[in-house]
Short mmCIF file of C-alpha atoms and ligand atoms in Angstrom, two decimals:
data_model
loop_
_atom_site.label_atom_id
_atom_site.label_comp_id
_atom_site.label_asym_id
_atom_site.label_seq_id
_atom_site.Cartn_x
_atom_site.Cartn_y
_atom_site.Cartn_z
CA UNK V 307 0.03 0.05 0.04
CA UNK V 308 1.27 3.78 -0.74
CA UNK V 309 2.24 5.75 2.10
CA UNK V 310 0.76 9.05 0.68
CA UNK V 311 -1.90 9.99 -1.67
CA UNK V 312 -1.62 12.81 -4.15
CA UNK V 313 -4.86 14.29 -5.21
CA UNK V 314 -5.27 16.68 -8.51
CA UNK V 315 -8.55 18.41 -8.80
CA UNK V 316 -8.46 19.39 -12.49
CA UNK V 317 -11.23 21.28 -14.40
CA UNK V 318 -10.40 20.48 -17.93
CA UNK V 319 -10.56 22.87 -20.87
CA UNK V 320 -11.64 22.18 -24.34
CA UNK V 321 -10.60 21.67 -27.40
CA UNK V 322 -11.09 24.66 -30.29
CA UNK V 323 -12.05 24.06 -33.77
CA UNK V 324 -8.29 24.51 -35.14
CA UNK V 325 -7.72 21.67 -32.39
CA UNK V 326 -5.61 23.61 -29.83
CA UNK V 327 -6.60 22.84 -26.25
CA UNK V 328 -8.39 26.48 -25.23
CA UNK V 329 -6.01 28.77 -22.67
CA UNK V 330 -5.91 32.11 -21.51
CA UNK V 331 -3.20 34.29 -19.92
CA UNK V 332 -5.98 35.75 -17.69
CA UNK V 333 -9.15 34.38 -17.00
CA UNK V 334 -12.61 36.00 -16.39
CA UNK V 335 -14.42 33.66 -14.04
CA UNK V 336 -12.62 31.00 -11.93
CA UNK V 337 -14.30 27.45 -11.92
CA UNK V 338 -16.56 27.04 -8.35
CA UNK V 339 -16.33 23.56 -8.29
CA UNK V 340 -12.41 23.29 -7.94
CA UNK V 341 -11.98 24.85 -4.76
CA UNK V 342 -14.96 23.41 -3.34
CA UNK V 343 -13.77 19.84 -3.92
CA UNK V 344 -10.49 20.78 -2.42
CA UNK V 345 -12.19 22.05 0.81
CA UNK V 346 -14.04 18.89 1.14
CA UNK V 347 -10.67 16.78 1.22
CA UNK V 348 -9.47 16.00 4.55
CA UNK V 349 -5.57 16.03 5.31
CA UNK V 350 -5.50 12.35 6.28
CA UNK V 351 -7.28 9.47 4.49
CA UNK V 352 -7.11 6.35 6.37
CA UNK V 353 -3.51 6.85 7.68
CA UNK V 354 -2.05 8.38 4.55
CA UNK V 355 -1.03 11.91 4.35
CA UNK V 356 -2.95 13.85 1.60
CA UNK V 357 -1.48 16.37 -0.91
CA UNK V 358 -3.69 18.42 -3.06
CA UNK V 359 -3.25 20.20 -6.20
CA UNK V 360 -5.84 22.27 -7.83
CA UNK V 361 -6.10 23.26 -11.47
CA UNK V 362 -8.24 25.30 -14.05
CA UNK V 363 -6.43 24.07 -17.15
CA UNK V 364 -8.14 27.32 -19.12
CA UNK V 365 -5.77 29.47 -17.34
CA UNK V 366 -2.38 27.45 -17.43
CA UNK V 367 -0.16 28.76 -19.83
CA UNK V 368 2.51 26.00 -19.96
CA UNK V 369 2.20 22.30 -19.37
CA UNK V 370 4.26 22.05 -16.01
CA UNK V 371 1.27 20.92 -14.58
CA UNK V 372 0.82 17.62 -16.73
CA UNK V 373 3.74 16.17 -14.45
CA UNK V 374 1.76 16.13 -11.55
CA UNK V 375 -0.39 13.53 -13.42
CA UNK V 376 1.65 10.37 -12.86
CA UNK V 377 2.25 8.04 -9.91
CA UNK V 378 5.54 8.42 -7.90
CA UNK V 379 7.35 5.74 -6.28
CA UNK V 380 5.67 4.76 -2.83
CA UNK V 381 2.60 7.26 -3.41
CA UNK V 382 -0.69 6.98 -5.14
CA UNK V 383 -1.96 9.56 -7.26
CA UNK V 384 -5.83 10.23 -8.02
CA UNK V 385 -6.65 12.63 -10.62
CA UNK V 386 -10.14 13.93 -10.39
CA UNK V 387 -11.54 15.71 -13.64
CA UNK V 388 -14.45 17.94 -12.19
CA UNK V 389 -17.51 20.11 -13.62
CA UNK V 390 -16.88 18.41 -17.14
CA UNK V 391 -19.16 19.73 -19.38
CA UNK V 392 -20.11 17.46 -22.76
CA UNK V 393 -17.75 19.82 -24.85
CA UNK V 394 -14.84 19.54 -22.35
CA UNK V 395 -15.63 15.47 -22.36
CA UNK V 396 -13.10 14.47 -24.85
CA UNK V 397 -10.40 16.52 -23.21
CA UNK V 398 -11.00 14.93 -19.84
CA UNK V 399 -10.95 11.57 -21.63
CA UNK V 400 -7.42 12.38 -23.14
CA UNK V 401 -6.11 13.56 -19.86
CA UNK V 402 -7.36 10.51 -18.21
CA UNK V 403 -5.86 7.85 -20.74
CA UNK V 404 -2.24 10.11 -20.12
CA UNK V 405 -2.50 10.06 -16.42
CA UNK V 406 -3.96 6.41 -16.43
CA UNK V 407 -0.94 5.72 -18.84
CA UNK V 408 1.46 6.82 -16.05
CA UNK V 409 -0.17 4.67 -13.10
CA UNK V 410 -2.78 7.38 -11.86
CA UNK V 411 -6.31 6.50 -10.67
CA UNK V 412 -8.91 8.70 -12.64
CA UNK V 413 -12.40 9.58 -11.95
CA UNK V 414 -14.66 11.98 -14.04
CA UNK V 415 -17.25 13.82 -12.72
CA UNK V 416 -19.82 16.88 -13.83
CA UNK V 417 -22.54 17.79 -15.71
CA UNK V 418 -21.66 15.53 -18.87
CA UNK V 419 -21.63 12.33 -16.90
CA UNK V 420 -23.99 13.27 -14.82
CA UNK V 421 -26.61 13.49 -17.36
CA UNK V 422 -25.76 11.62 -20.39
CA UNK V 423 -25.05 7.93 -20.83
CA UNK V 424 -21.22 6.49 -20.18
CA UNK V 425 -21.67 2.82 -20.03
CA UNK V 426 -19.80 2.45 -22.98
CA UNK V 427 -16.90 3.51 -21.25
CA UNK V 428 -17.49 1.58 -18.16
CA UNK V 429 -14.77 -0.88 -17.62
CA UNK V 430 -11.81 1.17 -19.61
CA UNK V 431 -10.28 1.89 -16.51
CA UNK V 432 -11.31 5.67 -16.15
CA UNK V 433 -14.09 5.61 -13.20
CA UNK V 434 -17.50 7.81 -13.52
CA UNK V 435 -18.86 9.97 -10.91
CA UNK V 436 -22.59 10.18 -11.66
CA UNK V 437 -24.18 12.15 -8.77
CA UNK V 438 -23.22 15.33 -6.64
CA UNK V 439 -19.45 14.94 -5.21
CA UNK V 440 -20.59 14.77 -1.31
CA UNK V 441 -22.48 11.48 -1.79
CA UNK V 442 -19.37 9.93 -2.84
CA UNK V 443 -16.68 11.61 -2.58
CA UNK V 444 -15.40 10.02 0.74
CA UNK V 445 -15.93 6.76 -0.81
CA UNK V 446 -13.63 7.88 -3.82
CA UNK V 447 -10.80 8.84 -1.35
CA UNK V 448 -11.07 5.68 0.33
CA UNK V 449 -11.08 3.26 -2.47
CA UNK V 450 -7.86 5.58 -4.14
CA UNK V 451 -6.18 4.98 -0.96
CA UNK V 452 -6.61 1.44 -0.87
CA UNK V 453 -5.36 1.32 -4.76
CA UNK V 454 -8.26 0.74 -6.88
CA UNK V 455 -11.33 2.66 -7.99
CA UNK V 456 -14.95 0.99 -8.83
CA UNK V 457 -15.96 1.88 -12.49
CA UNK V 458 -18.99 3.80 -11.47
CA UNK V 459 -19.85 5.93 -8.53
CA UNK V 460 -23.38 7.31 -7.36
CA UNK V 461 -25.53 5.59 -9.94
CA UNK V 462 -28.29 4.96 -7.32
CA UNK V 463 -28.70 8.51 -6.22
CA UNK V 464 -28.31 11.85 -8.02
CA UNK V 465 -28.78 14.63 -5.37
CA UNK V 466 -27.88 14.98 -1.89
CA UNK V 467 -31.24 15.53 0.04
CA UNK V 468 -29.61 18.44 2.59
CA UNK V 469 -26.65 20.35 1.80
CA UNK V 470 -23.98 19.97 4.29
CA UNK V 471 -21.10 22.18 2.53
CA UNK V 472 -17.57 22.72 3.77
CA UNK V 473 -16.41 26.51 4.36
CA UNK V 474 -14.76 27.25 1.15
CA UNK V 475 -10.96 27.72 1.56
CA UNK V 476 -10.05 30.08 -1.06
CA UNK V 477 -7.34 29.66 -4.00
CA UNK V 478 -3.86 30.45 -3.38
CA UNK V 479 -2.82 34.07 -4.40
CA UNK V 480 -0.71 32.41 -7.44
CA UNK V 481 -3.80 31.10 -8.40
CA UNK V 482 -6.12 34.04 -7.80
CA UNK V 483 -3.57 35.83 -10.06
CA UNK V 484 -4.44 34.19 -13.03
CA UNK V 485 -7.51 35.98 -13.31
CA UNK V 486 -8.19 39.48 -14.31
CA UNK V 487 -9.73 40.07 -10.60
CA UNK V 488 -9.31 38.12 -7.67
CA UNK V 489 -12.60 36.16 -7.53
CA UNK V 490 -14.37 33.10 -5.92
CA UNK V 491 -17.38 31.28 -7.15
CA UNK V 492 -19.97 30.11 -4.38
CA UNK V 493 -22.90 28.45 -4.64
CA UNK V 494 -25.33 29.04 -2.02
CA UNK V 495 -28.46 27.27 -3.16
CA UNK V 496 -28.79 24.75 -5.79
CA UNK V 497 -31.63 23.76 -8.21
CA UNK V 498 -34.32 25.43 -10.55
CA UNK V 499 -38.07 24.81 -10.12
CA UNK V 500 -38.22 25.84 -14.00
CA UNK V 501 -38.36 23.37 -17.12
CA UNK V 502 -36.78 24.97 -20.07
CA UNK V 503 -36.16 22.39 -22.20
CA UNK V 504 -32.70 23.67 -23.62
CA UNK V 505 -31.35 23.64 -20.13
CA UNK V 506 -29.29 20.89 -18.31
CA UNK V 507 -29.74 22.72 -14.50
CA UNK V 508 -32.63 20.65 -13.71
CA UNK V 509 -30.95 17.35 -14.60
CA UNK V 510 -27.86 18.30 -12.59
CA UNK V 511 -29.32 19.92 -9.79
CA UNK V 512 -32.84 19.21 -9.60
CA UNK V 513 -36.13 21.11 -9.33
CA UNK V 514 -36.09 21.31 -5.71
CA UNK V 515 -34.08 24.11 -4.31
CA UNK V 516 -31.69 23.09 -1.74
CA UNK V 517 -29.49 25.53 0.07
CA UNK V 518 -26.86 25.59 2.80
CA UNK V 519 -26.90 27.60 5.83
CA UNK V 520 -26.48 31.24 5.64
CA UNK V 521 -23.42 30.94 8.38
CA UNK V 522 -21.33 28.44 6.09
CA UNK V 523 -21.77 31.21 3.38
CA UNK V 524 -20.92 33.82 5.67
CA UNK V 525 -17.77 31.50 6.68
CA UNK V 526 -16.88 31.34 3.05
CA UNK V 527 -17.30 34.87 2.36
CA UNK V 528 -14.87 35.65 5.53
CA UNK V 529 -12.38 33.20 4.48
CA UNK V 530 -12.36 34.60 0.65
CA UNK V 531 -12.03 38.25 1.82
CA UNK V 532 -9.07 37.25 4.27
CA UNK V 533 -7.59 35.15 1.54
CA UNK V 534 -7.39 38.14 -0.71
CA UNK V 535 -10.61 37.86 -2.92
CA UNK V 536 -12.27 40.99 -3.86
CA UNK V 537 -15.27 39.30 -6.03
CA UNK V 538 -17.67 36.77 -5.34
CA UNK V 539 -19.57 35.17 -7.97
CA UNK V 540 -22.97 33.52 -6.54
CA UNK V 541 -23.37 30.58 -9.25
CA UNK V 542 -26.56 29.66 -7.93
CA UNK V 543 -28.82 29.66 -10.86
CA UNK V 544 -31.63 31.55 -9.65
CA UNK V 545 -30.45 33.81 -6.56
CA UNK V 546 -34.00 34.99 -6.42
CA UNK V 547 -35.55 31.82 -5.67
CA UNK V 548 -33.27 31.45 -3.02
CA UNK V 549 -35.36 31.15 0.34
CA UNK V 550 -32.40 32.47 2.56
CA UNK V 551 -31.16 35.46 -0.05
CA UNK V 552 -32.75 38.29 2.28
CA UNK V 553 -30.98 36.60 5.36
CA UNK V 554 -27.72 36.01 3.75
CA UNK V 555 -27.96 39.78 2.18
CA UNK V 556 -28.85 41.27 5.74
CA UNK V 557 -25.85 39.42 7.19
CA UNK V 558 -23.54 40.70 4.63
CA UNK V 559 -24.74 44.55 4.82
CA UNK V 560 -24.36 44.10 8.68
CA UNK V 561 -20.87 42.75 8.70
CA UNK V 562 -19.80 45.72 6.29
CA UNK V 563 -17.97 42.58 4.18
CA UNK V 564 -17.04 45.12 1.31
CA UNK V 565 -17.13 42.23 -1.02
CA UNK V 566 -18.18 42.85 -4.65
CA UNK V 567 -20.67 40.08 -6.09
CA UNK V 568 -22.35 38.92 -9.24
CA UNK V 569 -25.90 37.00 -9.12
CA UNK V 570 -27.58 35.38 -11.74
CA UNK V 571 -31.63 35.49 -11.26
CA UNK V 572 -34.69 34.80 -13.56
CA UNK V 573 -36.80 37.35 -15.04
CA UNK V 574 -39.28 37.22 -12.18
CA UNK V 575 -36.80 39.62 -10.29
CA UNK V 576 -38.76 42.40 -12.04
CA UNK V 577 -41.46 41.89 -9.11
CA UNK V 578 -38.92 41.71 -6.36
CA UNK V 579 -37.91 45.27 -6.10
CA UNK V 580 -36.93 44.67 -2.49
CA UNK V 581 -34.76 41.80 -3.23
CA UNK V 582 -33.01 44.16 -5.71
CA UNK V 583 -32.48 47.15 -3.38
CA UNK V 584 -31.15 44.60 -0.65
CA UNK V 585 -28.47 43.31 -3.76
CA UNK V 586 -27.29 46.88 -4.11
CA UNK V 587 -26.74 47.33 -0.82
CA UNK V 588 -24.79 44.33 -0.10
CA UNK V 589 -22.61 44.84 -2.93
CA UNK V 590 -23.96 43.31 -5.98
CA UNK V 591 -22.32 44.98 -9.12
CA UNK V 592 -23.93 42.71 -11.76
CA UNK V 593 -27.02 40.82 -12.16
CA UNK V 594 -27.20 38.18 -14.86
CA UNK V 595 -30.82 37.68 -16.18
CA UNK V 596 -31.60 34.79 -19.11
CA UNK V 597 -33.99 36.91 -21.05
CA UNK V 598 -33.25 34.59 -24.01
CA UNK V 599 -35.91 36.08 -26.28
CA UNK V 600 -38.51 38.51 -26.59
CA UNK V 601 -40.84 36.37 -28.62
CA UNK V 602 -43.70 35.02 -25.97
CA UNK V 603 -44.37 32.24 -28.93
CA UNK V 604 -40.75 31.28 -28.79
CA UNK V 605 -40.16 31.36 -25.02
CA UNK V 606 -43.24 29.05 -24.72
CA UNK V 607 -42.15 26.61 -27.37
CA UNK V 608 -39.13 26.52 -25.49
CA UNK V 609 -41.03 25.80 -22.19
CA UNK V 610 -39.98 29.03 -20.54
CA UNK V 611 -43.38 30.36 -19.93
CA UNK V 612 -42.03 32.08 -16.74
CA UNK V 613 -40.47 34.93 -18.67
CA UNK V 614 -42.48 37.78 -19.41
CA UNK V 615 -40.76 39.85 -21.88
CA UNK V 616 -43.03 42.94 -21.18
CA UNK V 617 -41.50 42.85 -17.63
CA UNK V 618 -37.87 43.26 -19.16
CA UNK V 619 -37.57 46.81 -18.67
CA UNK V 620 -38.31 46.95 -15.31
CA UNK V 621 -35.44 44.66 -14.33
CA UNK V 622 -33.18 47.29 -16.05
CA UNK V 623 -35.11 50.19 -14.39
CA UNK V 624 -34.55 48.23 -11.12
CA UNK V 625 -30.86 47.70 -11.41
CA UNK V 626 -30.28 51.02 -12.59
CA UNK V 627 -32.16 52.27 -9.41
CA UNK V 628 -29.94 50.27 -7.07
CA UNK V 629 -26.63 50.67 -9.17
CA UNK V 630 -26.52 47.19 -10.43
CA UNK V 631 -25.47 46.47 -13.97
CA UNK V 632 -28.23 44.50 -15.61
CA UNK V 633 -26.65 41.65 -18.12
CA UNK V 634 -29.17 40.21 -20.40
CA UNK V 635 -28.38 36.59 -21.71
CA UNK V 636 -29.70 36.00 -25.15
CA UNK V 637 -30.50 32.68 -27.27
CA UNK V 638 -30.18 33.42 -31.03
CA UNK V 639 -31.11 30.52 -33.25
CA UNK V 640 -34.33 28.95 -31.58
CA UNK V 641 -36.14 26.58 -34.03
CA UNK V 642 -38.97 29.77 -34.85
CA UNK V 643 -35.91 32.53 -35.63
CA UNK V 644 -35.03 33.90 -38.63
CA UNK V 645 -32.67 36.82 -39.63
CA UNK V 646 -35.64 39.37 -39.40
CA UNK V 647 -36.59 38.19 -35.90
CA UNK V 648 -32.76 38.21 -34.62
CA UNK V 649 -32.35 41.78 -35.95
CA UNK V 650 -35.96 42.95 -34.41
CA UNK V 651 -34.70 40.95 -30.92
CA UNK V 652 -31.57 43.01 -31.10
CA UNK V 653 -33.44 46.31 -31.93
CA UNK V 654 -35.42 45.91 -28.77
CA UNK V 655 -32.88 44.69 -26.95
CA UNK V 656 -30.89 48.14 -27.69
CA UNK V 657 -33.80 50.00 -26.90
CA UNK V 658 -33.73 48.67 -23.37
CA UNK V 659 -30.35 49.25 -22.61
CA UNK V 660 -29.21 46.85 -20.29
CA UNK V 661 -25.33 47.62 -19.36
CA UNK V 662 -24.32 44.17 -20.68
CA UNK V 663 -25.25 41.28 -22.89
CA UNK V 664 -24.38 38.09 -24.14
CA UNK V 665 -25.36 36.35 -27.10
CA UNK V 666 -25.36 32.57 -27.66
CA UNK V 667 -26.28 30.09 -30.41
CA UNK V 668 -29.18 27.58 -29.40
CA UNK V 669 -27.23 24.34 -28.71
CA UNK V 670 -29.16 20.81 -27.91
CA UNK V 671 -27.14 20.41 -24.81
CA UNK V 672 -26.50 16.37 -24.39
CA UNK V 673 -28.72 15.29 -21.24
CA UNK V 674 -31.49 18.15 -21.75
CA UNK V 675 -34.92 17.46 -23.31
CA UNK V 676 -34.25 19.43 -26.54
CA UNK V 677 -31.25 17.38 -27.11
CA UNK V 678 -33.59 14.07 -26.80
CA UNK V 679 -36.28 15.88 -28.90
CA UNK V 680 -33.57 16.94 -31.69
CA UNK V 681 -31.87 13.52 -31.71
CA UNK V 682 -35.29 11.65 -32.13
CA UNK V 683 -35.94 13.85 -35.25
CA UNK V 684 -32.74 13.45 -36.53
CA UNK V 685 -31.79 17.36 -36.61
CA UNK V 686 -28.40 17.31 -34.84
CA UNK V 687 -25.59 17.17 -37.58
CA UNK V 688 -22.59 17.91 -35.58
CA UNK V 689 -20.84 14.66 -34.52
CA UNK V 690 -17.89 16.50 -32.52
CA UNK V 691 -19.16 16.76 -28.74
CA UNK V 692 -16.05 19.73 -28.44
CA UNK V 693 -18.60 21.81 -30.66
CA UNK V 694 -21.49 21.68 -28.13
CA UNK V 695 -20.63 25.11 -26.59
CA UNK V 696 -23.37 27.35 -27.91
CA UNK V 697 -20.76 29.27 -30.13
CA UNK V 698 -21.91 27.39 -33.26
CA UNK V 699 -24.96 25.85 -34.87
CA UNK V 700 -24.72 21.93 -34.19
CA UNK V 701 -28.20 20.88 -35.70
CA UNK V 702 -30.28 21.79 -38.72
CA UNK V 703 -31.92 24.77 -38.52
CA UNK V 704 -34.97 25.22 -40.72
CA UNK V 705 -34.24 28.87 -41.49
CA UNK V 706 -30.62 29.67 -41.08
CA UNK V 707 -27.37 28.19 -42.01
CA UNK V 708 -24.09 27.78 -39.96
CA UNK V 709 -22.51 30.55 -41.30
CA UNK V 710 -25.48 33.08 -41.08
CA UNK V 711 -25.56 32.19 -37.29
CA UNK V 712 -22.11 32.75 -36.56
CA UNK V 713 -22.54 36.20 -38.44
CA UNK V 714 -25.49 37.39 -36.91
CA UNK V 715 -23.81 36.06 -33.31
CA UNK V 716 -21.00 38.51 -33.83
CA UNK V 717 -23.19 41.31 -35.48
CA UNK V 718 -25.33 41.44 -32.08
CA UNK V 719 -21.97 41.68 -30.16
CA UNK V 720 -20.77 44.49 -32.42
CA UNK V 721 -24.15 46.30 -32.59
CA UNK V 722 -24.87 46.20 -29.04
CA UNK V 723 -21.63 47.47 -27.83
CA UNK V 724 -21.93 50.64 -29.54
CA UNK V 725 -20.51 54.26 -29.12
CA UNK V 726 -24.09 55.00 -27.89
CA UNK V 727 -24.13 51.85 -25.16
CA UNK V 728 -20.84 52.91 -23.93
CA UNK V 729 -21.52 56.75 -23.39
CA UNK V 730 -25.13 55.33 -21.66
CA UNK V 731 -23.00 53.28 -19.28
CA UNK V 732 -20.49 55.62 -18.91
CA UNK V 733 -23.31 58.07 -17.60
CA UNK V 734 -24.77 55.19 -15.04
CA UNK V 735 -21.25 54.75 -13.72
CA UNK V 736 -21.92 54.04 -9.85
CA UNK V 737 -20.92 50.30 -9.89
CA UNK V 738 -19.23 49.16 -6.89
CA UNK V 739 -15.58 49.42 -8.53
CA UNK V 740 -12.94 50.87 -6.69
CA UNK V 741 -12.67 54.61 -7.95
CA UNK V 742 -14.32 56.20 -10.57
CA UNK V 743 -11.31 55.94 -13.05
CA UNK V 744 -11.20 52.39 -12.65
CA UNK V 745 -15.00 52.61 -13.38
CA UNK V 746 -14.60 54.64 -16.34
CA UNK V 747 -11.63 52.38 -17.47
CA UNK V 748 -13.34 48.93 -17.01
CA UNK V 749 -16.36 50.33 -18.97
CA UNK V 750 -14.52 51.31 -21.68
CA UNK V 751 -12.48 48.15 -21.50
CA UNK V 752 -15.90 46.08 -21.73
CA UNK V 753 -17.04 47.89 -24.85
CA UNK V 754 -13.53 47.43 -26.38
CA UNK V 755 -13.28 43.62 -25.43
CA UNK V 756 -16.70 43.02 -26.98
CA UNK V 757 -16.24 44.83 -29.90
CA UNK V 758 -12.68 43.68 -30.69
CA UNK V 759 -14.11 39.67 -29.94
CA UNK V 760 -17.05 40.32 -32.50
CA UNK V 761 -14.18 41.70 -34.98
CA UNK V 762 -11.80 38.58 -34.41
CA UNK V 763 -15.16 36.22 -34.23
CA UNK V 764 -14.18 35.04 -31.02
CA UNK V 765 -16.88 34.37 -28.76
CA UNK V 766 -16.41 37.31 -25.92
CA UNK V 767 -17.67 34.75 -22.92
CA UNK V 768 -14.69 32.24 -24.06
CA UNK V 769 -13.72 32.72 -20.35
CA UNK V 770 -10.48 34.84 -20.81
CA UNK V 771 -8.26 37.13 -22.44
CA UNK V 772 -5.16 36.60 -24.84
CA UNK V 773 -5.40 33.12 -26.11
CA UNK V 774 -2.26 30.86 -25.83
CA UNK V 775 -1.91 27.87 -27.92
CA UNK V 776 0.08 25.00 -26.53
CA UNK V 777 -1.02 21.21 -26.96
CA UNK V 778 -3.58 19.89 -29.76
CA UNK V 779 -6.42 17.08 -29.63
CA UNK V 780 -3.85 15.30 -32.25
CA UNK V 781 -1.29 14.98 -29.54
CA UNK V 782 -3.36 12.91 -27.72
CA UNK V 783 -5.33 11.11 -30.85
CA UNK V 784 -3.44 7.76 -30.92
CA UNK V 785 -3.85 7.17 -26.95
CA UNK V 786 -7.58 8.22 -27.34
CA UNK V 787 -8.13 5.44 -30.08
CA UNK V 788 -6.07 2.78 -27.76
CA UNK V 789 -7.54 3.48 -24.53
CA UNK V 790 -11.46 3.89 -25.74
CA UNK V 791 -11.51 2.50 -29.22
CA UNK V 792 -12.86 5.57 -30.69
CA UNK V 793 -11.75 8.86 -32.48
CA UNK V 794 -14.69 10.69 -31.53
CA UNK V 795 -16.97 9.64 -28.34
CA UNK V 796 -20.18 8.59 -30.00
CA UNK V 797 -23.31 11.18 -29.42
CA UNK V 798 -24.76 9.93 -25.83
CA UNK V 799 -28.21 9.18 -24.82
CA UNK V 800 -29.46 11.21 -21.85
CA UNK V 801 -29.67 9.74 -18.65
CA UNK V 802 -33.07 9.02 -17.10
CA UNK V 803 -33.92 9.95 -13.64
CA UNK V 804 -34.84 6.88 -11.23
CA UNK V 805 -38.40 7.19 -10.36
CA UNK V 806 -37.77 8.59 -6.75
CA UNK V 807 -36.05 11.54 -8.57
CA UNK V 808 -39.06 11.93 -10.64
CA UNK V 809 -41.27 11.97 -7.62
CA UNK V 810 -38.86 14.74 -6.18
CA UNK V 811 -38.94 16.60 -9.46
CA UNK V 812 -43.15 16.56 -9.31
CA UNK V 813 -43.03 17.26 -5.68
CA UNK V 814 -40.83 20.28 -6.39
CA UNK V 815 -43.17 21.50 -8.93
CA UNK V 816 -45.87 21.88 -6.19
CA UNK V 817 -43.50 23.65 -3.63
CA UNK V 818 -42.48 25.95 -6.47
CA UNK V 819 -46.02 27.11 -7.06
CA UNK V 820 -46.34 27.51 -3.25
CA UNK V 821 -43.03 29.50 -3.13
CA UNK V 822 -44.14 31.59 -5.92
CA UNK V 823 -47.13 32.76 -4.35
CA UNK V 824 -46.42 32.58 -0.76
CA UNK V 825 -42.83 33.13 -0.66
CA UNK V 826 -40.46 36.00 0.75
CA UNK V 827 -41.24 38.61 -1.73
CA UNK V 828 -44.87 37.70 -2.38
CA UNK V 829 -44.23 36.57 -6.14
CA UNK V 830 -47.29 35.90 -8.19
CA UNK V 831 -46.91 32.99 -10.66
CA UNK V 832 -47.42 33.37 -14.37
S1 SF4 E 858 -34.96 29.19 -15.30
FE1 SF4 E 858 -32.77 29.25 -15.94
S2 SF4 E 858 -31.53 27.56 -14.70
FE2 SF4 E 858 -34.15 27.41 -14.65
S3 SF4 E 858 -34.34 25.71 -16.41
FE3 SF4 E 858 -34.59 27.70 -17.23
S4 SF4 E 858 -32.75 28.29 -18.12
FE4 SF4 E 858 -32.40 26.64 -16.88
#
């Protein structure tokens, strides 16, 4: 038996269309799973001391870290590839094959393996984590300490009933420095009560909203501040559906933490003015809202009936009133879309004037209902999972070609981030960024970056600035074929929920109706 356990928690990047691994000199947003898993890891497993390394491959601009992926004499190495989405799956498999060749144990977890059938690969040597990490991490560590992993973990149950998360230990300064601002992602609540057919959140985290205690989140915030973090990204999908949001915000205000933060809300925030006011007081500098479309019929077809485009103006107004930047997320390329409808959408968005906006091409993400429907209808044309990243067309659109949609995508960016939009943002400047010069500079930089990205046809939300090209898919092609027997992983079937999980989903729908009508902010249900 080995005398020490090295654990490498790694968020893999993806392969770009030219085959290179996507990497940036400076990242925008750190991955939140990596520090979370690291914080859940004890210092000793069995009698073995643990040495832990955390890596976000997107911001590693040399390949030194790959030297960690080998077993050393007398020690055991466990590579945990975390937060793996479908477009990162090939990269995860390649790193897994490389690490296994060099004697490591490997487990892959994250949205893709939780929601898609990976049984074709069970028994290839790599393990798959099909549930939330809290349910299985201790067992994986114990097995790693004994030198052998099971092919699959968490097959029986996808979600933990009650969250008991750790206080998150922030990354070291050298890792924070890899990002434009020292930021930490925290996840105070999980789950979403809605059923948008293009979204995998309800398959990954369920429809029941589960939250951690306010004291745990406050502990993580204090640790983050002490560790040099200045900005928090609350990664919960609907911060406005989190029942303890008022309590958390009150605690942050009372303690004068002085951390800036970013939240994601659904569009029903339009009818929660008290919450928006609290968010502003607590230090929220940007609210990301899934507007997606201004066309009610399109929203209904996507099962996003909770969005009422007539209320979008109110979100911008409320955010502006409380010095929060409104960031609208938009999807182009819904089945109903035409070139004209996308230009109409853009015109409406510009008239509304959110401080920021991002645009994505509709992508049937494996594991979602939309993916199942498109697959059954034979609509999916793309065979390479690397491309399922919402920046390109992967299916046969009835009205638009791939090239048209790409052009429309970048046109949306260049037209939205106009000189007029910049001047309006400069007029609005009261965001909680340090000093007026810093605010002006970051506003100008945001416009310039979005325009430059549109001009160079690189998606601005790729995750960072200044791409670095090092290794590429072809470096791993032979090993992938040998390890897994394919060049490209076949498009997977979605994993079905267990019956008891379907029951939880149905009960959550009823609870959601209750919460929406009697919740802390007296929402009315759409
Ligand atoms: S509201 Fe947002 S998180 Fe919830 S299902 Fe729809 S897109 Fe997903």
